[in-house]
Amino acid sequence: GQQVQQSPASLVLQEGENAELQCNFSTSLNSMQWFYQRPGGSLVSLFYNPSGTKHSGRLTSTTVIKERRSSLHISSSQTTDSGTYLCASYGSSGNKLIFGIGTLLSVKP
Amino acid sequence: ETAVFQTPNYHVTQVGNEVSFNCKQTLGHDTMYWYKQDSKKLLKIMFSYNNKQLIVNETVPRRFSPQSSDKAHLNLRIKSVEPEDSAVYLCASSPTGARAYEQYFGPGTRLTVL
């Protein structure tokens, strides 16, 4: 079936440390997207990254379609980065997002 | 700035009752979605509407029914709720075509079924 797997499930950092979040997806999926969800909050799209590398401030997303993986790198983490990071990919029909279970990030001061 | 509005924020009800959740988007998008986020935080799409027409209908129980009066509104009705319906229900909207990936989410409605 169509699957999106994320790792790690949870991550605890000290403020200032870097984080690397991974996402692997099945062959029938494409066009990876990363979202951020604050506790009790709605989802905010961070990157739409079908392939290659994209940067936004302290965030970098790299997608390698051939290897069916995407990563999200957070540099110099801050306490406000705490929350859940979700990756999602479009199904083969192209009209629905398939989500991973998320990585719960906690950044301590 | 919120552009996808959901009401209510929370709802607690008893098994067997009917509930209805509202969603409105002010972005002028043609496509709207309902997702369910369970206790394990897994998000799954339930329905997708394009300009009031149903285009995605995942395998959800028949007690769930989406209702769209115009392309800016997509409500969700649940007849006779069950305990497993306890979850956060997220509404989203997006443009159509090549920009369909630009999904904007509402804050969600948390449903608790006692």
JSON list of C-alpha atoms in Angstrom, two decimals:
[
{"chain": "A", "resi": 1, "resn": "GLY", "atom": "CA", "xyz": [0.00, 0.00, 0.00]},
{"chain": "A", "resi": 2, "resn": "GLN", "atom": "CA", "xyz": [0.90, 3.64, -0.03]},
{"chain": "A", "resi": 3, "resn": "GLN", "atom": "CA", "xyz": [3.02, 4.43, 3.00]},
{"chain": "A", "resi": 4, "resn": "VAL", "atom": "CA", "xyz": [4.97, 7.27, 4.53]},
{"chain": "A", "resi": 5, "resn": "GLN", "atom": "CA", "xyz": [7.34, 6.41, 7.39]},
{"chain": "A", "resi": 6, "resn": "GLN", "atom": "CA", "xyz": [9.02, 8.96, 9.62]},
{"chain": "A", "resi": 7, "resn": "SER", "atom": "CA", "xyz": [11.92, 8.76, 12.03]},
{"chain": "A", "resi": 8, "resn": "PRO", "atom": "CA", "xyz": [12.65, 9.33, 14.77]},
{"chain": "A", "resi": 9, "resn": "ALA", "atom": "CA", "xyz": [9.27, 9.18, 16.47]},
{"chain": "A", "resi": 10, "resn": "SER", "atom": "CA", "xyz": [10.46, 11.70, 19.02]},
{"chain": "A", "resi": 11, "resn": "LEU", "atom": "CA", "xyz": [13.52, 13.83, 19.59]},
{"chain": "A", "resi": 12, "resn": "VAL", "atom": "CA", "xyz": [14.73, 15.90, 22.54]},
{"chain": "A", "resi": 13, "resn": "LEU", "atom": "CA", "xyz": [17.33, 18.59, 21.96]},
{"chain": "A", "resi": 14, "resn": "GLN", "atom": "CA", "xyz": [19.09, 21.28, 23.90]},
{"chain": "A", "resi": 15, "resn": "GLU", "atom": "CA", "xyz": [18.59, 24.71, 22.46]},
{"chain": "A", "resi": 16, "resn": "GLY", "atom": "CA", "xyz": [21.21, 25.39, 19.82]},
{"chain": "A", "resi": 17, "resn": "GLU", "atom": "CA", "xyz": [21.59, 21.79, 18.68]},
{"chain": "A", "resi": 18, "resn": "ASN", "atom": "CA", "xyz": [20.74, 20.67, 15.16]},
{"chain": "A", "resi": 19, "resn": "ALA", "atom": "CA", "xyz": [18.00, 18.19, 14.22]},
{"chain": "A", "resi": 20, "resn": "GLU", "atom": "CA", "xyz": [17.68, 15.82, 11.29]},
{"chain": "A", "resi": 21, "resn": "LEU", "atom": "CA", "xyz": [14.25, 14.36, 10.58]},
{"chain": "A", "resi": 22, "resn": "GLN", "atom": "CA", "xyz": [13.76, 11.59, 8.05]},
{"chain": "A", "resi": 23, "resn": "CYS", "atom": "CA", "xyz": [10.89, 10.52, 5.86]},
{"chain": "A", "resi": 24, "resn": "ASN", "atom": "CA", "xyz": [10.69, 7.46, 3.62]},
{"chain": "A", "resi": 25, "resn": "PHE", "atom": "CA", "xyz": [7.87, 6.82, 1.20]},
{"chain": "A", "resi": 26, "resn": "SER", "atom": "CA", "xyz": [6.67, 3.97, -0.97]},
{"chain": "A", "resi": 27, "resn": "THR", "atom": "CA", "xyz": [7.21, 3.86, -4.72]},
{"chain": "A", "resi": 28, "resn": "SER", "atom": "CA", "xyz": [3.64, 4.83, -5.57]},
{"chain": "A", "resi": 29, "resn": "LEU", "atom": "CA", "xyz": [3.96, 8.19, -3.83]},
{"chain": "A", "resi": 30, "resn": "ASN", "atom": "CA", "xyz": [5.54, 11.41, -4.99]},
{"chain": "A", "resi": 31, "resn": "SER", "atom": "CA", "xyz": [5.96, 15.12, -4.22]},
{"chain": "A", "resi": 32, "resn": "MET", "atom": "CA", "xyz": [7.01, 15.24, -0.59]},
{"chain": "A", "resi": 33, "resn": "GLN", "atom": "CA", "xyz": [5.72, 17.98, 1.69]},
{"chain": "A", "resi": 34, "resn": "TRP", "atom": "CA", "xyz": [6.70, 18.92, 5.24]},
{"chain": "A", "resi": 35, "resn": "PHE", "atom": "CA", "xyz": [4.30, 20.39, 7.80]},
{"chain": "A", "resi": 36, "resn": "TYR", "atom": "CA", "xyz": [4.67, 21.75, 11.33]},
{"chain": "A", "resi": 37, "resn": "GLN", "atom": "CA", "xyz": [1.99, 21.35, 13.98]},
{"chain": "A", "resi": 38, "resn": "ARG", "atom": "CA", "xyz": [2.19, 23.22, 17.27]},
{"chain": "A", "resi": 39, "resn": "PRO", "atom": "CA", "xyz": [0.57, 21.41, 20.22]},
{"chain": "A", "resi": 40, "resn": "GLY", "atom": "CA", "xyz": [-3.15, 22.00, 19.89]},
{"chain": "A", "resi": 41, "resn": "GLY", "atom": "CA", "xyz": [-2.61, 24.00, 16.72]},
{"chain": "A", "resi": 42, "resn": "SER", "atom": "CA", "xyz": [-3.24, 23.67, 13.04]},
{"chain": "A", "resi": 43, "resn": "LEU", "atom": "CA", "xyz": [-0.78, 22.50, 10.41]},
{"chain": "A", "resi": 44, "resn": "VAL", "atom": "CA", "xyz": [1.49, 24.93, 8.67]},
{"chain": "A", "resi": 45, "resn": "SER", "atom": "CA", "xyz": [3.24, 23.96, 5.46]},
{"chain": "A", "resi": 46, "resn": "LEU", "atom": "CA", "xyz": [7.02, 24.31, 5.71]},
{"chain": "A", "resi": 47, "resn": "PHE", "atom": "CA", "xyz": [8.14, 22.97, 2.35]},
{"chain": "A", "resi": 48, "resn": "TYR", "atom": "CA", "xyz": [6.68, 21.56, -0.79]},
{"chain": "A", "resi": 49, "resn": "ASN", "atom": "CA", "xyz": [9.71, 19.73, -2.11]},
{"chain": "A", "resi": 50, "resn": "PRO", "atom": "CA", "xyz": [9.21, 17.21, -4.93]},
{"chain": "A", "resi": 51, "resn": "SER", "atom": "CA", "xyz": [12.97, 16.92, -5.46]},
{"chain": "A", "resi": 52, "resn": "GLY", "atom": "CA", "xyz": [16.26, 18.56, -4.61]},
{"chain": "A", "resi": 53, "resn": "THR", "atom": "CA", "xyz": [17.10, 20.90, -1.76]},
{"chain": "A", "resi": 54, "resn": "LYS", "atom": "CA", "xyz": [15.17, 23.90, -0.48]},
{"chain": "A", "resi": 55, "resn": "HIS", "atom": "CA", "xyz": [16.06, 26.38, 2.26]},
{"chain": "A", "resi": 56, "resn": "SER", "atom": "CA", "xyz": [13.96, 28.58, 4.49]},
{"chain": "A", "resi": 57, "resn": "GLY", "atom": "CA", "xyz": [15.78, 30.33, 7.33]},
{"chain": "A", "resi": 58, "resn": "ARG", "atom": "CA", "xyz": [17.15, 27.66, 9.65]},
{"chain": "A", "resi": 59, "resn": "LEU", "atom": "CA", "xyz": [15.26, 24.91, 7.83]},
{"chain": "A", "resi": 60, "resn": "THR", "atom": "CA", "xyz": [16.52, 22.82, 4.92]},
{"chain": "A", "resi": 61, "resn": "SER", "atom": "CA", "xyz": [14.60, 20.12, 3.10]},
{"chain": "A", "resi": 62, "resn": "THR", "atom": "CA", "xyz": [16.24, 17.59, 0.78]},
{"chain": "A", "resi": 63, "resn": "THR", "atom": "CA", "xyz": [14.24, 15.10, -1.27]},
{"chain": "A", "resi": 64, "resn": "VAL", "atom": "CA", "xyz": [15.83, 12.30, -3.28]},
{"chain": "A", "resi": 65, "resn": "ILE", "atom": "CA", "xyz": [13.01, 10.76, -5.27]},
{"chain": "A", "resi": 66, "resn": "LYS", "atom": "CA", "xyz": [15.11, 7.85, -6.61]},
{"chain": "A", "resi": 67, "resn": "GLU", "atom": "CA", "xyz": [15.84, 6.77, -3.04]},
{"chain": "A", "resi": 68, "resn": "ARG", "atom": "CA", "xyz": [12.27, 7.51, -1.91]},
{"chain": "A", "resi": 69, "resn": "ARG", "atom": "CA", "xyz": [13.37, 9.70, 0.98]},
{"chain": "A", "resi": 70, "resn": "SER", "atom": "CA", "xyz": [13.17, 13.24, 2.22]},
{"chain": "A", "resi": 71, "resn": "SER", "atom": "CA", "xyz": [14.84, 14.94, 5.16]},
{"chain": "A", "resi": 72, "resn": "LEU", "atom": "CA", "xyz": [14.23, 18.07, 7.18]},
{"chain": "A", "resi": 73, "resn": "HIS", "atom": "CA", "xyz": [17.22, 19.70, 8.83]},
{"chain": "A", "resi": 74, "resn": "ILE", "atom": "CA", "xyz": [16.76, 22.26, 11.60]},
{"chain": "A", "resi": 75, "resn": "SER", "atom": "CA", "xyz": [19.87, 24.18, 12.52]},
{"chain": "A", "resi": 76, "resn": "SER", "atom": "CA", "xyz": [20.47, 25.99, 15.81]},
{"chain": "A", "resi": 77, "resn": "SER", "atom": "CA", "xyz": [17.20, 24.78, 17.30]},
{"chain": "A", "resi": 78, "resn": "GLN", "atom": "CA", "xyz": [15.11, 27.08, 19.46]},
{"chain": "A", "resi": 79, "resn": "THR", "atom": "CA", "xyz": [12.48, 26.31, 22.09]},
{"chain": "A", "resi": 80, "resn": "THR", "atom": "CA", "xyz": [9.84, 27.68, 19.72]},
{"chain": "A", "resi": 81, "resn": "ASP", "atom": "CA", "xyz": [10.68, 24.88, 17.27]},
{"chain": "A", "resi": 82, "resn": "SER", "atom": "CA", "xyz": [9.04, 22.40, 19.63]},
{"chain": "A", "resi": 83, "resn": "GLY", "atom": "CA", "xyz": [6.07, 20.60, 18.15]},
{"chain": "A", "resi": 84, "resn": "THR", "atom": "CA", "xyz": [5.25, 17.85, 15.68]},
{"chain": "A", "resi": 85, "resn": "TYR", "atom": "CA", "xyz": [6.79, 17.68, 12.23]},
{"chain": "A", "resi": 86, "resn": "LEU", "atom": "CA", "xyz": [4.81, 15.76, 9.66]},
{"chain": "A", "resi": 87, "resn": "CYS", "atom": "CA", "xyz": [5.81, 14.71, 6.20]},
{"chain": "A", "resi": 88, "resn": "ALA", "atom": "CA", "xyz": [3.25, 13.86, 3.57]},
{"chain": "A", "resi": 89, "resn": "SER", "atom": "CA", "xyz": [3.23, 12.68, 0.01]},
{"chain": "A", "resi": 90, "resn": "TYR", "atom": "CA", "xyz": [0.66, 12.59, -2.74]},
{"chain": "A", "resi": 91, "resn": "GLY", "atom": "CA", "xyz": [-0.90, 9.29, -3.69]},
{"chain": "A", "resi": 92, "resn": "SER", "atom": "CA", "xyz": [-0.57, 7.83, -7.15]},
{"chain": "A", "resi": 93, "resn": "SER", "atom": "CA", "xyz": [-3.85, 9.44, -8.19]},
{"chain": "A", "resi": 94, "resn": "GLY", "atom": "CA", "xyz": [-2.39, 12.80, -7.21]},
{"chain": "A", "resi": 95, "resn": "ASN", "atom": "CA", "xyz": [-5.39, 14.13, -5.36]},
{"chain": "A", "resi": 96, "resn": "LYS", "atom": "CA", "xyz": [-4.81, 13.20, -1.75]},
{"chain": "A", "resi": 97, "resn": "LEU", "atom": "CA", "xyz": [-2.04, 13.60, 0.81]},
{"chain": "A", "resi": 98, "resn": "ILE", "atom": "CA", "xyz": [-0.73, 10.53, 2.66]},
{"chain": "A", "resi": 99, "resn": "PHE", "atom": "CA", "xyz": [0.76, 11.54, 6.01]},
{"chain": "A", "resi": 100, "resn": "GLY", "atom": "CA", "xyz": [3.45, 10.00, 8.17]},
{"chain": "A", "resi": 101, "resn": "ILE", "atom": "CA", "xyz": [2.95, 9.60, 11.91]},
{"chain": "A", "resi": 102, "resn": "GLY", "atom": "CA", "xyz": [5.15, 12.59, 12.67]},
{"chain": "A", "resi": 103, "resn": "THR", "atom": "CA", "xyz": [8.25, 13.39, 14.73]},
{"chain": "A", "resi": 104, "resn": "LEU", "atom": "CA", "xyz": [7.62, 15.02, 18.09]},
{"chain": "A", "resi": 105, "resn": "LEU", "atom": "CA", "xyz": [10.40, 17.52, 18.71]},
{"chain": "A", "resi": 106, "resn": "SER", "atom": "CA", "xyz": [11.08, 18.99, 22.12]},
{"chain": "A", "resi": 107, "resn": "VAL", "atom": "CA", "xyz": [13.74, 21.68, 22.44]},
{"chain": "A", "resi": 108, "resn": "LYS", "atom": "CA", "xyz": [14.86, 22.40, 26.01]},
{"chain": "A", "resi": 109, "resn": "PRO", "atom": "CA", "xyz": [16.24, 25.79, 27.08]},
{"chain": "B", "resi": 1, "resn": "GLU", "atom": "CA", "xyz": [-3.48, 34.95, 9.98]},
{"chain": "B", "resi": 2, "resn": "THR", "atom": "CA", "xyz": [-6.29, 32.38, 9.96]},
{"chain": "B", "resi": 3, "resn": "ALA", "atom": "CA", "xyz": [-7.96, 31.89, 6.61]},
{"chain": "B", "resi": 4, "resn": "VAL", "atom": "CA", "xyz": [-9.61, 28.53, 7.25]},
{"chain": "B", "resi": 5, "resn": "PHE", "atom": "CA", "xyz": [-12.13, 28.74, 10.06]},
{"chain": "B", "resi": 6, "resn": "GLN", "atom": "CA", "xyz": [-13.59, 25.83, 11.97]},
{"chain": "B", "resi": 7, "resn": "THR", "atom": "CA", "xyz": [-16.33, 25.67, 14.57]},
{"chain": "B", "resi": 8, "resn": "PRO", "atom": "CA", "xyz": [-16.63, 24.48, 17.23]},
{"chain": "B", "resi": 9, "resn": "ASN", "atom": "CA", "xyz": [-13.14, 24.17, 18.71]},
{"chain": "B", "resi": 10, "resn": "TYR", "atom": "CA", "xyz": [-14.22, 21.39, 21.02]},
{"chain": "B", "resi": 11, "resn": "HIS", "atom": "CA", "xyz": [-17.26, 19.18, 21.31]},
{"chain": "B", "resi": 12, "resn": "VAL", "atom": "CA", "xyz": [-18.11, 16.54, 23.90]},
{"chain": "B", "resi": 13, "resn": "THR", "atom": "CA", "xyz": [-21.06, 14.28, 23.27]},
{"chain": "B", "resi": 14, "resn": "GLN", "atom": "CA", "xyz": [-22.56, 10.92, 24.09]},
{"chain": "B", "resi": 15, "resn": "VAL", "atom": "CA", "xyz": [-22.52, 7.79, 21.95]},
{"chain": "B", "resi": 16, "resn": "GLY", "atom": "CA", "xyz": [-25.39, 7.79, 19.48]},
{"chain": "B", "resi": 17, "resn": "ASN", "atom": "CA", "xyz": [-25.78, 11.56, 19.21]},
{"chain": "B", "resi": 18, "resn": "GLU", "atom": "CA", "xyz": [-25.50, 13.54, 15.98]},
{"chain": "B", "resi": 19, "resn": "VAL", "atom": "CA", "xyz": [-22.84, 16.24, 15.59]},
{"chain": "B", "resi": 20, "resn": "SER", "atom": "CA", "xyz": [-22.05, 18.74, 12.90]},
{"chain": "B", "resi": 21, "resn": "PHE", "atom": "CA", "xyz": [-18.82, 20.63, 12.30]},
{"chain": "B", "resi": 22, "resn": "ASN", "atom": "CA", "xyz": [-18.44, 23.72, 10.17]},
{"chain": "B", "resi": 23, "resn": "CYS", "atom": "CA", "xyz": [-15.60, 24.88, 7.97]},
{"chain": "B", "resi": 24, "resn": "LYS", "atom": "CA", "xyz": [-15.22, 28.05, 5.97]},
{"chain": "B", "resi": 25, "resn": "GLN", "atom": "CA", "xyz": [-12.30, 29.31, 3.91]},
{"chain": "B", "resi": 26, "resn": "THR", "atom": "CA", "xyz": [-11.76, 32.87, 2.75]},
{"chain": "B", "resi": 27, "resn": "LEU", "atom": "CA", "xyz": [-8.93, 32.13, 0.34]},
{"chain": "B", "resi": 28, "resn": "GLY", "atom": "CA", "xyz": [-11.05, 31.72, -2.77]},
{"chain": "B", "resi": 29, "resn": "HIS", "atom": "CA", "xyz": [-9.89, 28.12, -3.17]},
{"chain": "B", "resi": 30, "resn": "ASP", "atom": "CA", "xyz": [-11.88, 25.63, -5.21]},
{"chain": "B", "resi": 31, "resn": "THR", "atom": "CA", "xyz": [-10.94, 22.52, -3.22]},
{"chain": "B", "resi": 32, "resn": "MET", "atom": "CA", "xyz": [-11.66, 21.70, 0.41]},
{"chain": "B", "resi": 33, "resn": "TYR", "atom": "CA", "xyz": [-10.81, 18.68, 2.53]},
{"chain": "B", "resi": 34, "resn": "TRP", "atom": "CA", "xyz": [-11.68, 16.95, 5.76]},
{"chain": "B", "resi": 35, "resn": "TYR", "atom": "CA", "xyz": [-8.98, 15.02, 7.63]},
{"chain": "B", "resi": 36, "resn": "LYS", "atom": "CA", "xyz": [-9.18, 12.97, 10.81]},
{"chain": "B", "resi": 37, "resn": "GLN", "atom": "CA", "xyz": [-6.26, 12.98, 13.27]},
{"chain": "B", "resi": 38, "resn": "ASP", "atom": "CA", "xyz": [-6.48, 10.13, 15.74]},
{"chain": "B", "resi": 39, "resn": "SER", "atom": "CA", "xyz": [-4.99, 9.78, 19.20]},
{"chain": "B", "resi": 40, "resn": "LYS", "atom": "CA", "xyz": [-1.71, 8.57, 17.70]},
{"chain": "B", "resi": 41, "resn": "LYS", "atom": "CA", "xyz": [-1.54, 11.79, 15.67]},
{"chain": "B", "resi": 42, "resn": "LEU", "atom": "CA", "xyz": [-1.96, 10.00, 12.35]},
{"chain": "B", "resi": 43, "resn": "LEU", "atom": "CA", "xyz": [-3.70, 12.24, 9.83]},
{"chain": "B", "resi": 44, "resn": "LYS", "atom": "CA", "xyz": [-5.92, 10.60, 7.24]},
{"chain": "B", "resi": 45, "resn": "ILE", "atom": "CA", "xyz": [-7.99, 12.21, 4.55]},
{"chain": "B", "resi": 46, "resn": "MET", "atom": "CA", "xyz": [-11.71, 11.57, 4.71]},
{"chain": "B", "resi": 47, "resn": "PHE", "atom": "CA", "xyz": [-13.24, 13.67, 1.95]},
{"chain": "B", "resi": 48, "resn": "SER", "atom": "CA", "xyz": [-12.23, 16.12, -0.72]},
{"chain": "B", "resi": 49, "resn": "TYR", "atom": "CA", "xyz": [-14.57, 18.48, -2.57]},
{"chain": "B", "resi": 50, "resn": "ASN", "atom": "CA", "xyz": [-13.82, 20.54, -5.65]},
{"chain": "B", "resi": 51, "resn": "ASN", "atom": "CA", "xyz": [-16.26, 23.38, -6.27]},
{"chain": "B", "resi": 52, "resn": "LYS", "atom": "CA", "xyz": [-19.02, 21.59, -4.36]},
{"chain": "B", "resi": 53, "resn": "GLN", "atom": "CA", "xyz": [-18.38, 18.25, -6.08]},
{"chain": "B", "resi": 54, "resn": "LEU", "atom": "CA", "xyz": [-17.08, 15.23, -4.18]},
{"chain": "B", "resi": 55, "resn": "ILE", "atom": "CA", "xyz": [-13.77, 14.06, -5.68]},
{"chain": "B", "resi": 56, "resn": "VAL", "atom": "CA", "xyz": [-12.27, 11.92, -2.91]},
{"chain": "B", "resi": 57, "resn": "ASN", "atom": "CA", "xyz": [-14.24, 9.76, -0.56]},
{"chain": "B", "resi": 58, "resn": "GLU", "atom": "CA", "xyz": [-12.04, 7.49, 1.48]},
{"chain": "B", "resi": 59, "resn": "THR", "atom": "CA", "xyz": [-13.41, 4.44, 3.19]},
{"chain": "B", "resi": 60, "resn": "VAL", "atom": "CA", "xyz": [-15.16, 6.07, 6.11]},
{"chain": "B", "resi": 61, "resn": "PRO", "atom": "CA", "xyz": [-18.28, 4.82, 7.90]},
{"chain": "B", "resi": 62, "resn": "ARG", "atom": "CA", "xyz": [-21.55, 5.85, 6.32]},
{"chain": "B", "resi": 63, "resn": "ARG", "atom": "CA", "xyz": [-22.49, 7.83, 9.41]},
{"chain": "B", "resi": 64, "resn": "PHE", "atom": "CA", "xyz": [-20.06, 10.50, 8.17]},
{"chain": "B", "resi": 65, "resn": "SER", "atom": "CA", "xyz": [-21.45, 12.83, 5.52]},
{"chain": "B", "resi": 66, "resn": "PRO", "atom": "CA", "xyz": [-19.88, 15.99, 4.10]},
{"chain": "B", "resi": 67, "resn": "GLN", "atom": "CA", "xyz": [-22.09, 18.90, 3.11]},
{"chain": "B", "resi": 68, "resn": "SER", "atom": "CA", "xyz": [-21.10, 21.73, 0.80]},
{"chain": "B", "resi": 69, "resn": "SER", "atom": "CA", "xyz": [-23.34, 24.73, 0.15]},
{"chain": "B", "resi": 70, "resn": "ASP", "atom": "CA", "xyz": [-20.73, 26.59, -1.91]},
{"chain": "B", "resi": 71, "resn": "LYS", "atom": "CA", "xyz": [-17.05, 26.25, -2.62]},
{"chain": "B", "resi": 72, "resn": "ALA", "atom": "CA", "xyz": [-16.11, 28.27, 0.48]},
{"chain": "B", "resi": 73, "resn": "HIS", "atom": "CA", "xyz": [-17.94, 26.00, 2.91]},
{"chain": "B", "resi": 74, "resn": "LEU", "atom": "CA", "xyz": [-17.56, 22.31, 3.69]},
{"chain": "B", "resi": 75, "resn": "ASN", "atom": "CA", "xyz": [-19.32, 20.97, 6.74]},
{"chain": "B", "resi": 76, "resn": "LEU", "atom": "CA", "xyz": [-19.10, 17.50, 8.26]},
{"chain": "B", "resi": 77, "resn": "ARG", "atom": "CA", "xyz": [-22.01, 15.72, 9.85]},
{"chain": "B", "resi": 78, "resn": "ILE", "atom": "CA", "xyz": [-21.70, 12.57, 11.93]},
{"chain": "B", "resi": 79, "resn": "LYS", "atom": "CA", "xyz": [-24.91, 10.67, 12.62]},
{"chain": "B", "resi": 80, "resn": "SER", "atom": "CA", "xyz": [-24.90, 8.48, 15.70]},
{"chain": "B", "resi": 81, "resn": "VAL", "atom": "CA", "xyz": [-21.30, 8.98, 16.89]},
{"chain": "B", "resi": 82, "resn": "GLU", "atom": "CA", "xyz": [-19.22, 6.06, 18.14]},
{"chain": "B", "resi": 83, "resn": "PRO", "atom": "CA", "xyz": [-16.34, 6.08, 20.68]},
{"chain": "B", "resi": 84, "resn": "GLU", "atom": "CA", "xyz": [-13.80, 5.56, 17.89]},
{"chain": "B", "resi": 85, "resn": "ASP", "atom": "CA", "xyz": [-14.93, 8.86, 16.36]},
{"chain": "B", "resi": 86, "resn": "SER", "atom": "CA", "xyz": [-13.07, 10.69, 19.13]},
{"chain": "B", "resi": 87, "resn": "ALA", "atom": "CA", "xyz": [-10.35, 12.59, 17.29]},
{"chain": "B", "resi": 88, "resn": "VAL", "atom": "CA", "xyz": [-9.37, 15.97, 15.95]},
{"chain": "B", "resi": 89, "resn": "TYR", "atom": "CA", "xyz": [-11.07, 16.81, 12.66]},
{"chain": "B", "resi": 90, "resn": "LEU", "atom": "CA", "xyz": [-9.08, 19.15, 10.44]},
{"chain": "B", "resi": 91, "resn": "CYS", "atom": "CA", "xyz": [-10.46, 21.08, 7.51]},
{"chain": "B", "resi": 92, "resn": "ALA", "atom": "CA", "xyz": [-8.19, 22.33, 4.72]},
{"chain": "B", "resi": 93, "resn": "SER", "atom": "CA", "xyz": [-8.44, 24.11, 1.40]},
{"chain": "B", "resi": 94, "resn": "SER", "atom": "CA", "xyz": [-6.22, 24.45, -1.64]},
{"chain": "B", "resi": 95, "resn": "PRO", "atom": "CA", "xyz": [-6.19, 25.77, -5.18]},
{"chain": "B", "resi": 96, "resn": "THR", "atom": "CA", "xyz": [-6.74, 23.25, -7.95]},
{"chain": "B", "resi": 97, "resn": "GLY", "atom": "CA", "xyz": [-4.33, 21.97, -10.56]},
{"chain": "B", "resi": 98, "resn": "ALA", "atom": "CA", "xyz": [-0.58, 22.39, -10.20]},
{"chain": "B", "resi": 99, "resn": "ARG", "atom": "CA", "xyz": [-0.91, 24.32, -6.94]},
{"chain": "B", "resi": 100, "resn": "ALA", "atom": "CA", "xyz": [-3.10, 21.75, -5.20]},
{"chain": "B", "resi": 101, "resn": "TYR", "atom": "CA", "xyz": [-0.21, 21.02, -2.84]},
{"chain": "B", "resi": 102, "resn": "GLU", "atom": "CA", "xyz": [-0.71, 24.43, -1.19]},
{"chain": "B", "resi": 103, "resn": "GLN", "atom": "CA", "xyz": [-3.07, 23.18, 1.47]},
{"chain": "B", "resi": 104, "resn": "TYR", "atom": "CA", "xyz": [-4.09, 25.55, 4.24]},
{"chain": "B", "resi": 105, "resn": "PHE", "atom": "CA", "xyz": [-5.41, 23.96, 7.40]},
{"chain": "B", "resi": 106, "resn": "GLY", "atom": "CA", "xyz": [-7.89, 25.15, 9.98]},
{"chain": "B", "resi": 107, "resn": "PRO", "atom": "CA", "xyz": [-7.27, 24.86, 13.74]},
{"chain": "B", "resi": 108, "resn": "GLY", "atom": "CA", "xyz": [-9.29, 21.67, 14.03]},
{"chain": "B", "resi": 109, "resn": "THR", "atom": "CA", "xyz": [-12.31, 20.51, 16.00]},
{"chain": "B", "resi": 110, "resn": "ARG", "atom": "CA", "xyz": [-11.61, 18.12, 18.86]},
{"chain": "B", "resi": 111, "resn": "LEU", "atom": "CA", "xyz": [-14.43, 15.62, 19.31]},
{"chain": "B", "resi": 112, "resn": "THR", "atom": "CA", "xyz": [-14.74, 13.54, 22.47]},
{"chain": "B", "resi": 113, "resn": "VAL", "atom": "CA", "xyz": [-17.35, 10.79, 22.53]},
{"chain": "B", "resi": 114, "resn": "LEU", "atom": "CA", "xyz": [-18.22, 9.53, 25.98]}
]
